[in-house]
Amino acid sequence: VPEAVQALRMGAYDFLIKGGEPQQLCQLVKRALEERSLRDQVIALRSQLQSARSFQNVLSKSAKMADVFD
């Protein structure tokens, strides 16, 4: 147990014990890949939202337009 806790604290995704079932390893890898895919999708969607809200090519000195940009 102490090794598992230390490994997880150091960034391990999960911890398997020796002699475990191969199916358990397959399920763990599948879950890790799905989680990674979801994280990548979230990052991509956040980037798209930032781009959609961007007013990079619009210039204005108006205080009201500054409020719109914010």
CSV table of C-alpha atoms in Angstrom, one decimal:
chain,number,residue,atom,x,y,z
A,1,VAL,CA,0.0,0.0,0.0
A,2,PRO,CA,2.7,2.6,0.8
A,3,GLU,CA,4.3,2.0,-2.7
A,4,ALA,CA,0.9,2.5,-4.3
A,5,VAL,CA,0.3,5.8,-2.4
A,6,GLN,CA,3.7,7.1,-3.3
A,7,ALA,CA,3.3,6.2,-7.0
A,8,LEU,CA,0.0,7.9,-7.2
A,9,ARG,CA,1.4,11.0,-5.5
A,10,MET,CA,4.2,11.1,-8.0
A,11,GLY,CA,1.7,11.1,-10.9
A,12,ALA,CA,0.9,7.5,-11.6
A,13,TYR,CA,-2.6,7.0,-13.2
A,14,ASP,CA,-3.3,3.8,-11.2
A,15,PHE,CA,-1.5,0.9,-9.4
A,16,LEU,CA,-1.6,-2.8,-10.2
A,17,ILE,CA,-0.4,-5.6,-8.1
A,18,LYS,CA,1.7,-8.5,-9.4
A,19,GLY,CA,-0.3,-11.5,-10.5
A,20,GLY,CA,-3.3,-9.4,-11.4
A,21,GLU,CA,-5.8,-10.4,-14.1
A,22,PRO,CA,-4.8,-9.4,-17.7
A,23,GLN,CA,-8.4,-8.2,-18.1
A,24,GLN,CA,-7.9,-5.7,-15.3
A,25,LEU,CA,-4.9,-4.3,-17.1
A,26,CYS,CA,-6.8,-4.0,-20.3
A,27,GLN,CA,-9.7,-2.2,-18.6
A,28,LEU,CA,-7.2,0.2,-16.9
A,29,VAL,CA,-5.5,1.1,-20.1
A,30,LYS,CA,-8.9,1.6,-21.9
A,31,ARG,CA,-10.1,3.9,-19.1
A,32,ALA,CA,-6.8,5.8,-19.1
A,33,LEU,CA,-7.0,6.3,-22.9
A,34,GLU,CA,-10.7,7.4,-22.7
A,35,GLU,CA,-9.8,9.9,-19.9
A,36,ARG,CA,-6.9,11.3,-22.0
A,37,SER,CA,-9.2,11.6,-25.0
A,38,LEU,CA,-11.7,13.6,-22.9
A,39,ARG,CA,-9.0,15.8,-21.6
A,40,ASP,CA,-7.8,16.5,-25.1
A,41,GLN,CA,-11.3,17.3,-26.2
A,42,VAL,CA,-11.8,19.8,-23.3
A,43,ILE,CA,-8.5,21.5,-24.2
A,44,ALA,CA,-9.6,21.8,-27.9
A,45,LEU,CA,-13.0,23.1,-27.0
A,46,ARG,CA,-11.6,25.7,-24.6
A,47,SER,CA,-9.3,26.8,-27.3
A,48,GLN,CA,-12.2,27.2,-29.7
A,49,LEU,CA,-14.1,29.2,-27.2
A,50,GLN,CA,-11.2,31.5,-26.7
A,51,SER,CA,-10.9,32.0,-30.4
A,52,ALA,CA,-14.6,32.6,-30.8
A,53,ARG,CA,-14.5,35.3,-28.1
A,54,SER,CA,-11.4,37.0,-29.5
A,55,PHE,CA,-11.5,40.5,-31.0
A,56,GLN,CA,-7.9,40.5,-32.2
A,57,ASN,CA,-8.6,42.5,-35.4
A,58,VAL,CA,-11.0,45.0,-33.9
A,59,LEU,CA,-9.7,48.4,-32.7
A,60,SER,CA,-11.7,50.9,-30.8
A,61,LYS,CA,-11.2,53.7,-28.3
A,62,SER,CA,-14.8,53.7,-27.2
A,63,ALA,CA,-15.4,52.7,-23.6
A,64,LYS,CA,-18.6,50.9,-24.6
A,65,MET,CA,-16.7,48.8,-27.1
A,66,ALA,CA,-14.1,48.0,-24.4
A,67,ASP,CA,-17.0,46.6,-22.3
A,68,VAL,CA,-18.1,44.5,-25.3
A,69,PHE,CA,-14.6,43.1,-25.7
A,70,ASP,CA,-14.4,42.2,-22.0
